[in-house]
Amino acid sequence: MSDITIHGLRKEFGSVLAVDDVDFDITEGEFISILGPSGSGKSTILRMIAGFESPTAGEIRIGGDDVVGNPPFERDVNMMFQDLALFPHLTVAENIAYGLKQGGVPADEREDRVQEMLEIVHLEGYDDREPHELSGGEQQRVALARALVNEPKLLLFDEPLASLDRKLRQHMQIELQQIQHETGITFLYVTHDQEVAMAVSDRLIVLNDGQIEQIGTAEELYDEPNNSFVANFIGDINTLPAELERDNGTLAVDINDATRAVGDSYVDPGVRDNGHHEIDLCIRPDDMRIEPSTAAEANAIAGTVRNRIYKGGTTTYHIDTDVGTITAELGSSQFDVGDEVGVSWSDDAAYLFPRRESEA
Amino acid sequence: MSSARLPGIRANVADGFEHWQSFLRERPRLKIFLIVFPPALVLAVFFLLPLVFMAYLSLLEGMPPAPATFENYMRLVTQEVYLSILWRTTVITAQATILTVLIGYAIAYSMVRFSRRTTMILLLVIMPFWTNYIIRMYAWINILQTNGVLDAALLFVGAINEPLGVLYSHEAVLIGFIYIYLPLAVLPFYASLSYLDQDLIDASMDLGAGPIKTFLSVTLPMTKNGIMVGVILVGIPIFGSFITPQLLGGTDNTMVGMIIENQFVEAFNWSFGAALSITVAFIVVAMLVLGMLAGGNFFDLGGEDE
């Protein structure tokens, strides 16, 4: 039995379906992220768990009890808001003590726990400051302390790091992870930033159009995506529209009406068995090879180098081909803009997914 | 030919302007003086000067030139009738202000929190201003008088058996004040409540505070300054008003404003009227100072947000 169970969770806003029968479990002490583009319903899921929205259907079990119907102030869940929502009329210490005060914790114990929290978030001595006197990063820490101090069963994060600059964000995400290990509180983190989510989470839930596309560790999502959406969202990938043919039991893939790909080692989560004909052939840029020849061979496409971006350790090439622009990332920078080249891949580095209408 | 010379003139004007700008930039104190002086002059001529003249008048035996005296103020503090009128004025003002603020806050709160048609309701709140004050008072006379609209309605639904005849009573004056000054309370409350971020309410609930605790520890303190502004906008004019109590209150509900009007218009004792006015002004300023000391900032509707 999991510690937090979401079952058949659904939310309709009028005729708009924001969350579509979502199921997932969270284990105590886990750091789990919901990752999805804006409008995918991830914030709605969070607000339903916190109690700010009531689900159209479904269960939210926290420690065994279904909390649907309970108001936010009766749920053992706290949230770190996107805009932090610090109380501007209260000091840092008063902000942190707010939840304890509501919970009826006596004043001297409140004081001790506030001090303890200030230490954990490295804001010793900030007790009497007011929120507007603090920097963005310091405000984040106060908001985190205010939520942590109540030791909830589940701590929710609604993209609280989105407003920070890159450096500070990376710093805060490392700290978040450390604090989570220290306190052992279960974290549910919502973001559209895959970099943050992959860096901090034990597991990730990829959400799209209100539905879960895949749940897994960062490695699982990157190496074994279920579909082209996950493959695209977790890291970069080249997507080539293709048609699946089967000749004499060997797999052949037609790209642009010519058989360009052959092999039996293609990574295929069920395309062949399910009889899909129209598919997406997906290959990561760092699995692409570039050869000087333009000879048409199996698993290769001819093209022209449009530009190259030198990134220090690697070089990214954009190559124009008759099936669109292909991105390749190589360790060498031997090719120049305008070179006629052949782009190739090995069959075991390429994924076959059912074709999706691209959501540009 | 003038068109040929124009660019030159333009350049000269531009040059002069730039010169003037840099001249000012180097003299920040002159710049501030030029910005502050015109409004300060208007305030001095139209507000400060009359006040000083009024204070001067209150210290004379009659219309100037007349010998100086303190008699007007002595009359005010020694005759019980004036003190009791001042006291009654204070009580009515406090009652009307508190009721107006409570009702106004409730209206503003529901406008911000629950209504999708805020603009429409805001318009309804402001609309009474389009009708003349006196006409609205006569409308209330019609409603409140014995066998008026109110009595007829209450009799019709069977809530009462005898006409009430609310007109010419303390309650009638309160109703009139609340009606007239409600918009002045709703507007600042509305402004300050709409500055209040819904996330702060959510955060408070999330941290375990129920709706009432959230209202008392977040909503109310965050809109404190707006409430202060509403209290001032409503309380000060009520304290000095004379038409509403005169029309709705009858003889038992004399307020200090009526006495002042009487001294200037009928008794022609301008000096005593001036002494009363100065006293009223002094009481109002004293209350403002008390409000400031209690921690209000009347000039910032938006709570304490940066």
XYZ file of C-alpha atoms in Angstrom:
666
model
C 0.000 0.000 0.000
C 1.481 3.263 -1.068
C 1.569 6.259 1.209
C -0.089 8.561 -1.260
C -2.384 7.192 -3.929
C -4.047 9.151 -6.685
C -6.727 7.118 -8.411
C -8.920 8.004 -11.381
C -8.407 11.705 -10.767
C -10.374 13.830 -13.187
C -11.111 17.541 -13.495
C -13.413 19.250 -15.946
C -13.675 23.043 -16.201
C -16.958 23.430 -18.037
C -16.411 21.571 -21.268
C -12.619 21.574 -20.928
C -11.070 18.369 -19.652
C -7.998 19.498 -17.675
C -7.094 16.233 -15.960
C -8.130 12.940 -17.534
C -8.274 9.891 -15.225
C -4.829 10.151 -13.714
C -3.427 7.372 -11.504
C -0.141 7.342 -9.623
C 1.383 6.360 -6.285
C 3.997 8.095 -4.189
C 6.120 6.313 -1.605
C 7.004 8.009 1.672
C 10.229 9.970 1.434
C 10.166 10.062 -2.349
C 10.980 13.108 -4.472
C 8.626 12.893 -7.420
C 8.034 15.426 -10.187
C 5.154 16.044 -12.499
C 6.633 17.268 -15.736
C 4.586 18.655 -18.576
C 4.151 21.609 -20.906
C 2.025 24.536 -19.733
C -1.642 23.693 -19.935
C -1.019 19.987 -19.433
C -2.987 19.984 -16.166
C -0.092 19.586 -13.750
C -0.939 22.605 -11.615
C -4.572 21.487 -11.488
C -3.485 18.105 -10.084
C -1.430 19.909 -7.451
C -4.277 22.236 -6.508
C -6.632 19.263 -6.186
C -4.190 17.502 -3.841
C -3.825 20.714 -1.801
C -7.595 21.146 -1.710
C -7.999 24.375 -3.700
C -9.873 22.623 -6.499
C -12.308 19.779 -6.082
C -11.963 16.909 -8.532
C -14.811 15.994 -10.876
C -14.070 12.363 -10.027
C -11.404 10.249 -8.397
C -9.654 9.602 -5.105
C -6.763 11.288 -3.355
C -5.536 9.035 -0.555
C -3.010 10.455 1.845
C -1.925 7.876 4.424
C -4.894 5.708 3.548
C -7.714 8.255 3.909
C -9.481 9.748 0.934
C -9.149 13.507 1.486
C -11.402 14.586 -1.381
C -14.002 16.907 0.123
C -11.747 18.026 2.983
C -10.890 21.738 2.920
C -7.198 22.698 2.511
C -6.805 23.536 6.202
C -7.750 19.989 7.179
C -5.221 18.250 4.943
C -1.785 17.174 6.105
C -0.283 18.711 2.988
C 1.568 21.980 2.497
C 2.388 23.858 -0.642
C 5.149 26.137 -1.845
C 3.435 28.559 -4.195
C 4.728 29.701 -7.547
C 4.740 33.343 -6.426
C 5.695 32.176 -2.899
C 2.722 33.976 -1.288
C 4.699 35.139 1.738
C 2.586 37.258 4.074
C 3.934 40.784 3.493
C 2.594 42.095 6.811
C 4.449 39.484 8.871
C 8.149 39.067 9.643
C 10.185 36.099 8.465
C 9.782 34.351 11.831
C 6.039 35.076 11.925
C 5.657 33.746 8.392
C 7.400 30.498 9.302
C 5.476 30.145 12.573
C 2.096 30.742 10.891
C 1.249 27.075 10.337
C 2.482 26.051 13.799
C 0.320 28.735 15.358
C -2.761 27.433 13.542
C -1.853 23.945 14.740
C -1.863 25.114 18.350
C 1.868 24.612 18.977
C 2.868 26.536 22.160
C 4.897 29.731 21.730
C 8.249 28.530 23.084
C 8.180 25.365 20.984
C 7.238 27.484 17.955
C 10.259 29.656 18.588
C 12.567 26.609 18.741
C 11.221 25.108 15.552
C 11.422 28.409 13.676
C 15.099 28.697 14.696
C 15.702 25.128 13.574
C 14.101 25.890 10.189
C 16.069 29.113 9.728
C 19.196 27.033 10.240
C 18.140 24.406 7.701
C 17.489 27.040 5.019
C 20.584 29.075 6.001
C 18.749 32.204 7.121
C 19.963 32.433 10.721
C 19.311 35.861 12.187
C 16.661 36.793 9.625
C 13.808 36.464 12.163
C 12.692 40.081 12.229
C 13.184 40.956 8.572
C 10.144 41.583 6.425
C 9.661 39.683 3.177
C 10.131 42.773 0.981
C 13.593 43.302 2.466
C 14.792 39.940 1.162
C 16.280 38.937 -2.186
C 14.417 36.519 -4.475
C 16.503 33.570 -3.289
C 16.002 34.434 0.375
C 12.251 34.724 -0.132
C 12.292 31.234 -1.677
C 13.980 29.900 1.440
C 11.445 31.526 3.750
C 8.597 30.055 1.702
C 10.259 26.632 1.853
C 10.783 26.911 5.616
C 7.172 28.016 6.130
C 5.952 24.847 4.394
C 8.582 22.464 5.844
C 8.157 23.461 9.476
C 4.737 21.794 9.640
C 6.298 18.436 8.710
C 3.448 17.561 6.324
C 2.925 14.076 4.882
C 3.382 15.640 1.473
C 4.992 18.885 0.380
C 3.802 20.318 -2.933
C 5.848 22.646 -5.135
C 4.198 24.702 -7.864
C 7.208 25.707 -9.965
C 8.607 27.898 -7.195
C 12.028 28.199 -8.834
C 10.721 29.467 -12.157
C 11.384 33.110 -11.308
C 15.039 32.597 -10.352
C 17.958 33.025 -12.719
C 19.698 29.884 -13.956
C 22.608 29.882 -11.504
C 20.432 30.463 -8.451
C 17.934 27.889 -9.680
C 20.605 25.215 -9.996
C 21.864 26.108 -6.539
C 18.383 25.958 -5.034
C 17.580 22.633 -6.664
C 20.662 21.032 -5.113
C 19.636 22.468 -1.763
C 16.067 21.241 -2.176
C 17.386 17.749 -2.737
C 19.614 17.935 0.339
C 16.799 19.268 2.506
C 14.524 16.526 1.252
C 17.099 13.900 2.246
C 17.601 15.520 5.654
C 13.930 15.852 6.520
C 12.637 12.723 4.797
C 9.444 14.567 3.795
C 7.753 13.427 0.594
C 8.077 16.039 -2.172
C 5.799 16.429 -5.173
C 7.299 18.944 -7.532
C 5.482 20.377 -10.539
C 7.427 21.985 -13.373
C 7.710 22.390 -17.119
C 11.504 22.534 -16.821
C 12.788 19.034 -17.579
C 16.313 19.976 -16.531
C 15.225 20.796 -12.975
C 12.915 17.803 -12.765
C 15.548 15.327 -13.995
C 18.168 16.737 -11.666
C 16.193 16.494 -8.431
C 13.601 13.730 -8.746
C 13.649 10.070 -7.830
C 10.851 9.536 -10.326
C 9.103 11.691 -12.905
C 5.557 11.717 -14.193
C 5.322 13.050 -17.735
C 1.954 14.693 -18.258
C 0.433 15.817 -21.543
C -3.106 17.032 -22.251
C -4.242 15.908 -18.802
C -3.000 12.363 -19.298
C 0.055 10.565 -17.977
C 2.399 9.603 -20.814
C 4.924 7.773 -18.690
C 6.177 7.372 -15.123
C 9.775 6.445 -14.373
C 13.231 7.491 -13.321
C 15.061 10.067 -15.432
C 17.176 7.288 -16.973
C 14.138 5.187 -17.840
C 12.390 8.112 -19.493
C 15.461 9.049 -21.484
C 16.524 5.556 -22.531
C 13.148 3.863 -22.859
C 10.525 6.455 -23.715
C 7.046 5.019 -24.248
C 6.211 7.313 -27.111
C 7.486 10.171 -29.203
C 6.061 12.806 -26.817
C 8.189 11.554 -23.931
C 11.173 11.097 -26.231
C 10.774 14.708 -27.352
C 10.107 16.182 -23.937
C 12.931 14.414 -22.099
C 15.994 15.501 -24.026
C 16.154 16.357 -27.729
C 15.312 13.909 -30.442
C 14.983 13.897 -34.243
C 11.560 12.762 -35.377
C 11.234 11.472 -38.943
C 7.768 10.583 -40.243
C 8.049 7.105 -41.750
C 6.106 4.112 -42.946
C 6.617 0.634 -41.662
C 7.031 -2.173 -44.216
C 7.672 -5.814 -43.606
C 9.595 -7.798 -46.182
C 10.412 -11.430 -45.675
C 10.179 -11.042 -41.942
C 12.836 -8.288 -41.868
C 11.834 -4.837 -40.840
C 12.064 -2.057 -43.353
C 11.153 1.574 -42.801
C 10.254 3.861 -45.670
C 11.144 7.495 -45.268
C 9.807 9.768 -47.961
C 8.708 6.769 -50.045
C 12.147 5.198 -50.193
C 13.320 2.391 -47.995
C 15.983 4.041 -45.922
C 16.107 1.960 -42.816
C 16.516 -1.744 -42.350
C 17.359 -3.840 -39.348
C 15.924 -5.901 -36.580
C 17.396 -4.093 -33.603
C 15.145 -1.031 -33.711
C 13.821 -0.041 -30.293
C 10.160 -0.715 -30.701
C 7.718 -0.465 -27.829
C 4.963 -2.282 -29.653
C 4.660 -0.675 -33.066
C 5.233 -3.914 -34.987
C 2.884 -6.000 -32.874
C 0.100 -3.470 -32.983
C 0.197 -3.252 -36.744
C 0.880 0.491 -36.977
C 1.780 1.535 -40.457
C 2.412 5.242 -40.064
C 5.133 5.727 -37.513
C 7.679 8.184 -36.162
C 11.303 7.183 -36.378
C 13.148 8.922 -33.549
C 16.892 9.213 -33.049
C 18.757 11.246 -30.408
C 21.172 13.843 -31.844
C 24.127 12.242 -30.064
C 23.327 8.894 -31.706
C 23.642 10.444 -35.163
C 26.754 9.947 -37.250
C 27.920 12.116 -40.117
C 29.978 10.802 -42.984
C 31.566 12.748 -45.792
C 29.973 10.584 -48.458
C 26.440 11.173 -49.668
C 26.007 7.607 -50.900
C 22.534 6.283 -50.236
C 22.964 3.343 -47.952
C 20.718 1.704 -45.382
C 19.979 3.800 -42.268
C 21.308 6.950 -43.841
C 20.048 10.150 -45.433
C 21.941 12.593 -47.617
C 21.969 16.259 -46.727
C 23.784 19.577 -46.551
C 25.238 21.130 -43.410
C 23.194 24.280 -42.764
C 24.997 25.474 -39.648
C 27.197 24.282 -36.856
C 27.249 25.369 -33.239
C 30.480 24.782 -31.420
C 29.784 23.947 -27.768
C 33.239 23.182 -26.447
C 33.174 19.425 -25.892
C 30.747 18.780 -28.693
C 29.526 20.386 -31.889
C 25.884 20.511 -32.938
C 25.142 20.356 -36.667
C 21.883 21.162 -38.371
C 21.656 19.268 -41.611
C 19.060 19.985 -44.282
C 17.733 16.815 -45.870
C 14.751 16.035 -48.084
C 12.848 14.898 -44.960
C 13.531 18.023 -42.960
C 16.280 19.332 -40.739
C 18.178 16.749 -38.722
C 20.169 17.667 -35.626
C 23.354 15.774 -34.904
C 25.743 16.201 -32.012
C 29.310 15.068 -32.601
C 32.544 15.041 -30.680
C 34.422 16.440 -33.652
C 33.986 19.668 -35.528
C 35.407 18.482 -38.845
C 32.468 19.467 -41.078
C 31.748 22.912 -42.440
C 28.639 24.747 -43.466
C 27.703 23.736 -47.020
C 29.351 20.301 -46.918
C 27.447 17.521 -48.647
C 27.218 14.750 -46.087
C 25.428 11.547 -45.216
C 23.655 11.292 -41.855
C 23.379 7.805 -40.465
C 22.413 5.885 -37.376
C 22.614 2.360 -36.138
C 19.321 0.547 -35.848
C 19.641 -0.137 -32.125
C 19.784 3.622 -31.383
C 16.539 4.429 -33.156
C 13.014 4.300 -31.729
C 9.830 3.454 -33.558
C 6.654 5.098 -32.221
C 3.107 5.280 -33.522
C 2.762 8.513 -35.509
C 1.459 11.506 -33.559
C 0.046 14.655 -35.019
C 2.799 17.072 -34.093
C 1.787 19.741 -31.608
C 3.791 22.633 -32.892
C 11.070 82.073 -47.095
C 9.947 81.520 -43.545
C 10.020 77.781 -44.108
C 13.714 78.009 -44.808
C 14.302 79.788 -41.529
C 12.078 77.419 -39.532
C 14.588 74.613 -39.047
C 16.971 77.176 -37.630
C 14.357 78.431 -35.171
C 13.434 74.872 -34.280
C 17.037 74.078 -33.621
C 17.272 77.195 -31.486
C 14.189 76.207 -29.520
C 15.508 72.699 -29.094
C 18.870 74.087 -28.054
C 17.228 76.392 -25.584
C 15.150 73.566 -24.196
C 18.166 71.348 -23.792
C 20.079 74.172 -22.218
C 17.225 74.772 -19.795
C 17.067 71.058 -19.004
C 20.724 70.803 -18.179
C 20.442 74.059 -16.240
C 17.787 72.407 -14.077
C 19.618 69.110 -13.826
C 22.489 70.866 -12.186
C 20.147 72.598 -9.735
C 17.999 69.837 -8.215
C 16.733 72.087 -5.434
C 15.434 74.693 -7.887
C 13.765 71.900 -9.859
C 11.962 70.585 -6.774
C 10.935 74.128 -5.874
C 9.395 74.663 -9.332
C 7.451 71.416 -9.065
C 6.201 71.968 -5.524
C 5.512 75.697 -5.577
C 2.334 75.973 -7.750
C 0.259 73.383 -5.857
C 1.578 74.718 -2.563
C 0.418 78.185 -3.594
C -3.068 76.948 -4.462
C -3.332 75.128 -1.136
C -2.108 78.178 0.757
C -4.505 80.627 -0.918
C -7.627 78.479 -0.905
C -7.226 76.321 2.209
C -4.672 77.662 4.648
C -5.629 81.343 4.331
C -9.377 80.795 4.953
C -8.515 78.596 7.929
C -6.290 81.295 9.397
C -9.011 83.875 8.748
C -11.540 81.617 10.468
C -9.264 81.199 13.498
C -8.826 85.017 13.576
C -12.589 85.531 13.348
C -13.188 83.123 16.209
C -11.065 85.290 18.479
C -13.049 88.509 17.858
C -16.137 89.890 19.597
C -17.934 90.370 16.293
C -17.263 91.140 12.642
C -13.842 92.792 12.157
C -12.718 95.322 13.115
C -13.618 94.255 16.634
C -11.732 93.794 19.895
C -10.121 90.423 20.548
C -11.702 88.030 23.016
C -11.728 84.436 24.120
C -15.452 84.655 24.873
C -16.591 82.507 21.916
C -14.632 79.505 23.114
C -15.647 80.116 26.730
C -19.303 80.105 25.673
C -18.724 76.803 23.870
C -17.145 74.982 26.793
C -19.284 76.460 29.579
C -22.746 76.042 28.085
C -23.874 72.487 28.442
C -26.056 72.581 25.329
C -23.051 72.923 22.990
C -21.051 70.238 24.737
C -23.970 67.842 24.598
C -24.481 68.616 20.898
C -20.787 67.941 20.259
C -21.078 64.674 22.168
C -24.237 63.651 20.305
C -22.555 64.507 17.000
C -19.618 62.300 17.962
C -21.923 59.401 18.874
C -23.974 59.642 15.668
C -20.781 59.941 13.613
C -19.268 56.868 15.284
C -22.434 54.814 14.834
C -22.965 55.834 11.208
C -19.290 55.333 10.351
C -19.098 51.881 11.917
C -22.295 50.734 10.177
C -21.227 52.194 6.832
C -17.794 50.590 7.087
C -19.248 47.176 7.989
C -21.786 47.232 5.155
C -19.268 48.735 2.715
C -16.646 46.123 3.549
C -19.142 43.319 3.059
C -20.145 44.729 -0.342
C -16.551 45.262 -1.456
C -15.544 41.800 -0.228
C -18.304 40.048 -2.119
C -17.534 42.117 -5.226
C -13.892 41.022 -5.209
C -14.275 37.438 -4.047
C -17.504 36.170 -5.494
C -18.641 38.324 -8.359
C -17.901 38.034 -12.029
C -19.782 41.237 -12.792
C -17.625 43.515 -10.697
C -17.743 46.425 -13.124
C -21.534 46.383 -13.154
C -21.788 46.353 -9.376
C -19.155 49.074 -9.119
C -21.287 51.154 -11.468
C -24.356 50.547 -9.304
C -22.368 51.683 -6.265
C -21.331 54.928 -7.950
C -24.670 55.617 -9.643
C -26.392 57.439 -6.722
C -23.767 60.195 -7.148
C -25.486 61.101 -10.408
C -28.533 62.317 -8.515
C -28.460 65.467 -6.419
C -27.893 65.012 -2.704
C -30.990 67.002 -1.721
C -33.209 65.076 -4.108
C -31.983 61.808 -2.644
C -32.749 63.118 0.854
C -36.292 64.047 -0.178
C -36.655 60.556 -1.633
C -35.763 59.165 1.800
C -38.321 61.463 3.440
C -40.891 59.884 1.131
C -39.754 56.396 2.027
C -39.457 56.864 5.782
C -42.405 59.117 6.649
C -45.477 57.766 8.407
C -47.464 55.750 5.850
C -44.616 56.263 3.394
C -43.166 53.639 1.061
C -41.448 51.686 3.858
C -44.533 51.547 6.068
C -46.742 50.584 3.113
C -44.399 47.761 2.157
C -44.076 46.431 5.716
C -47.832 46.651 6.252
C -48.410 44.869 2.955
C -46.218 41.866 3.842
C -47.684 41.852 7.346
C -44.424 42.536 9.173
C -46.072 45.329 11.181
C -49.627 46.234 12.172
C -49.179 49.968 12.730
C -47.184 52.409 10.582
C -43.691 52.908 12.034
C -43.037 56.465 10.908
C -39.238 56.155 11.031
C -38.790 59.725 9.771
C -37.532 62.389 12.233
C -35.610 59.927 14.398
C -32.070 58.938 15.242
C -32.482 55.832 13.031
C -33.636 57.932 10.081
C -30.457 60.042 10.333
C -28.310 56.889 10.463
C -30.083 55.435 7.415
C -29.535 58.698 5.525
C -25.831 58.806 6.405
C -25.233 55.169 5.509
C -26.986 55.633 2.192
C -25.082 58.792 1.260
C -21.608 57.674 2.335
C -21.672 53.981 1.438
C -20.019 54.500 -1.981
C -17.173 56.427 -0.351
C -16.488 53.396 1.837
C -16.935 50.750 -0.858
C -14.456 52.323 -3.297
C -11.324 52.306 -1.090
C -12.264 48.912 0.355
C -12.712 47.555 -3.134
C -9.350 48.993 -4.230
C -7.496 47.547 -1.297
C -9.231 44.153 -1.417
C -8.474 43.761 -5.094
C -4.783 44.319 -4.367
C -4.987 41.320 -2.074
C -3.484 38.279 -3.776
C -5.740 35.193 -3.727
C -2.603 33.104 -3.210
C -2.181 34.671 0.244
C -5.646 33.429 1.208
C -4.803 30.004 -0.236
C -1.467 29.967 1.598
C -3.179 30.733 4.892
C -5.727 27.944 4.372
C -2.945 25.611 3.277
C -1.116 26.309 6.546
C -4.142 25.232 8.540
C -6.149 28.411 9.104
C -9.884 28.164 8.558
C -11.870 30.892 6.771
C -12.466 33.043 9.863
C -8.868 32.860 11.079
C -7.681 33.582 7.547
C -9.923 36.632 7.368
C -8.700 37.934 10.725
C -5.001 37.250 10.247
C -4.538 37.922 6.519
C -7.429 39.731 4.837
C -8.126 42.271 7.569
C -4.513 43.311 8.346
C -3.673 43.424 4.639
C -6.563 45.836 3.960
C -6.058 47.906 7.116
C -4.988 51.019 5.223
C -7.970 50.854 2.897
C -10.246 50.602 5.925
C -8.584 53.688 7.435
C -9.165 55.643 4.232
C -12.815 54.574 4.204
C -13.259 55.604 7.842
C -11.821 59.044 7.098
C -13.793 59.584 3.884
C -17.010 58.664 5.687
C -16.409 59.939 9.220
C -15.173 63.467 8.519
C -18.056 64.624 6.312
C -20.614 63.021 8.658
C -19.116 64.864 11.611
C -19.643 68.195 9.864
C -22.870 67.497 8.005
C -26.073 69.501 8.559
C -28.502 68.782 5.718
C -29.145 65.107 6.447
C -29.872 65.545 10.172
C -31.937 68.631 9.405
C -34.148 66.875 6.864
C -34.390 63.410 8.396
C -33.741 63.989 12.077
C -36.117 66.645 13.315
C -35.432 68.699 16.431
C -34.075 66.003 18.748
C -31.124 65.144 16.562
C -29.264 68.419 16.325
C -25.687 68.016 15.130
C -22.892 70.530 15.406
C -22.963 71.239 11.671
C -26.543 72.520 12.014
C -25.483 74.945 14.786
C -22.575 76.235 12.706
C -24.831 76.773 9.694
C -27.315 78.512 11.942
C -24.674 80.899 13.337
C -23.532 81.934 9.866
C -26.873 82.032 8.028
C -29.496 82.993 10.587
C -27.922 84.245 13.817
C -25.223 86.178 11.960
C -22.818 85.440 14.795
C -19.877 84.618 12.541
C -17.359 84.723 15.353
C -19.132 82.034 17.370
C -19.708 79.993 14.195
C -15.978 80.282 13.468
C -15.115 79.131 17.005
C -17.372 76.099 16.561
C -15.791 75.341 13.166
C -12.275 75.558 14.549
C -13.264 73.248 17.399
C -14.702 70.713 14.955
C -11.552 70.911 12.825
C -9.437 70.406 15.928
C -11.407 67.304 16.960
C -11.090 65.845 13.453
C -7.323 66.455 13.339
C -6.964 64.933 16.804
C -8.793 61.795 15.612
C -6.587 61.582 12.500
C -3.471 61.782 14.645
C -4.820 59.038 16.898
C -5.476 56.918 13.811
C -1.917 57.492 12.570
C -0.514 56.566 15.976
C -2.587 53.390 15.900
C -0.495 52.390 12.892
C -2.580 53.420 9.917
C -1.093 54.834 6.753
C -3.904 56.682 4.976
C -1.986 57.224 1.783
C -1.251 53.656 0.809
C -4.224 51.569 -0.271
C -2.179 48.607 -1.336
C -1.250 47.155 2.014
C 2.451 46.943 2.742
C 3.511 45.512 -0.597
C 6.852 47.119 -1.457
